PDB file of C-alpha atoms in Angstrom:
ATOM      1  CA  UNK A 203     -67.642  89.584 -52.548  1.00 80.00           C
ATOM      2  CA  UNK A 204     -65.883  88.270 -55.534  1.00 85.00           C
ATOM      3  CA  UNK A 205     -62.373  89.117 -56.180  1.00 82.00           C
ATOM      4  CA  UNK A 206     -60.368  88.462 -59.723  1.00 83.00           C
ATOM      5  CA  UNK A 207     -56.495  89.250 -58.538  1.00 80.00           C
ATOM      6  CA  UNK A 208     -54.127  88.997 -61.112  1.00 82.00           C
ATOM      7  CA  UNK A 209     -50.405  89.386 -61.431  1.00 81.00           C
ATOM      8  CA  UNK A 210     -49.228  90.735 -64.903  1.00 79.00           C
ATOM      9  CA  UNK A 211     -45.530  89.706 -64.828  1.00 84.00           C
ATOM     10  CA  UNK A 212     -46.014  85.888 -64.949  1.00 85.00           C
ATOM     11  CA  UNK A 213     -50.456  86.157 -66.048  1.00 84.00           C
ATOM     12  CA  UNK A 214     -51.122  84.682 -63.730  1.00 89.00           C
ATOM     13  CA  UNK A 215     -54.875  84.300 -62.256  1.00 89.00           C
ATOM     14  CA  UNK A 216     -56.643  84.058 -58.749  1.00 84.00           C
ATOM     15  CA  UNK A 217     -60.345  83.984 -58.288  1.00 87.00           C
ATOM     16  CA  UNK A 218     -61.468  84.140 -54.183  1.00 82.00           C
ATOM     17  CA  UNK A 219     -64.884  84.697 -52.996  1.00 86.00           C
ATOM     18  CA  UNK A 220     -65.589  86.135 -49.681  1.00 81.00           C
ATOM     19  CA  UNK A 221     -68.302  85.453 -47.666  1.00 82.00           C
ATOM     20  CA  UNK A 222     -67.177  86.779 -43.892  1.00 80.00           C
ATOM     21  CA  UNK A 223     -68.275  90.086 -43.542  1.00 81.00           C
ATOM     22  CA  UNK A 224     -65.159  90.851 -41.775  1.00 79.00           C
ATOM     23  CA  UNK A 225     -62.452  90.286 -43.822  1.00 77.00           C
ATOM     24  CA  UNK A 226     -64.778  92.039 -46.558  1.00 79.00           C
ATOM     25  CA  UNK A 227     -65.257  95.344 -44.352  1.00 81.00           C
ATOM     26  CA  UNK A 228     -61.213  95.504 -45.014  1.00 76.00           C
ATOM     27  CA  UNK A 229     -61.897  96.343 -48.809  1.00 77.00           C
ATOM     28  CA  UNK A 230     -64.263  99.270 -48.271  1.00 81.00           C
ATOM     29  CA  UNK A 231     -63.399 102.639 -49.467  1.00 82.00           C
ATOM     30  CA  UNK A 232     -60.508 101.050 -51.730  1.00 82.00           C
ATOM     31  CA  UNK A 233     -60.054 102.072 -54.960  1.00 85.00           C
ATOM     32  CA  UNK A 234     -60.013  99.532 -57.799  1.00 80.00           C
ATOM     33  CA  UNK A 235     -56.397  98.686 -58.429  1.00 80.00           C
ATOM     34  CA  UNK A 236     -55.127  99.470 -54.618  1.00 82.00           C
ATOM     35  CA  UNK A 237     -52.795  97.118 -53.362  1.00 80.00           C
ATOM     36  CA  UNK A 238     -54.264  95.058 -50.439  1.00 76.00           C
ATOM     37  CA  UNK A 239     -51.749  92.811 -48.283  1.00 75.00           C
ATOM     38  CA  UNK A 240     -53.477  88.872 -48.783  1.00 73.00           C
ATOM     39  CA  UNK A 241     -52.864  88.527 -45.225  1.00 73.00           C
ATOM     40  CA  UNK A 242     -55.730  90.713 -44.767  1.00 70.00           C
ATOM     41  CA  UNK A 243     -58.198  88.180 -46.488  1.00 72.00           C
ATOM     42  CA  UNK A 244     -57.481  85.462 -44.144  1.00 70.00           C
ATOM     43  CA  UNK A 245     -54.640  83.398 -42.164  1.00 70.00           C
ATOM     44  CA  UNK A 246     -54.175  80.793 -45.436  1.00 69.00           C
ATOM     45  CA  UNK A 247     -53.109  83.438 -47.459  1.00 66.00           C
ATOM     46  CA  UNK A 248     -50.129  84.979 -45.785  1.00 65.00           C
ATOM     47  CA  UNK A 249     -47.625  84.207 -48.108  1.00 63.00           C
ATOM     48  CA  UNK A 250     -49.018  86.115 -50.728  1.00 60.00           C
TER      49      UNK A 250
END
């Protein structure tokens, strides 16, 4: 899975592919623009 997150105050731009079907499963039935916390994705991404 390919993500594009982008933050429109400062345009910024962050492109993260996912390959570990677990930390993907945590994106089904989302909606597109539904806030996810990063610390979902993985433990290098906390801070976000």
């Amino acid at each position: 899975m390919k993500l594009n997150i982008s933050f429109q105050g400062n345009s910024c731009q962050k492109f993260i592919e996912l390959n570990d079907e677990c930390t993907v499963c945590k994106f089904y039935e989302k909606h597109m623009a539904t806030e996810v916390a990063a610390d979902a994705l993985d433990e290098e991404r906390k801070d976000y």
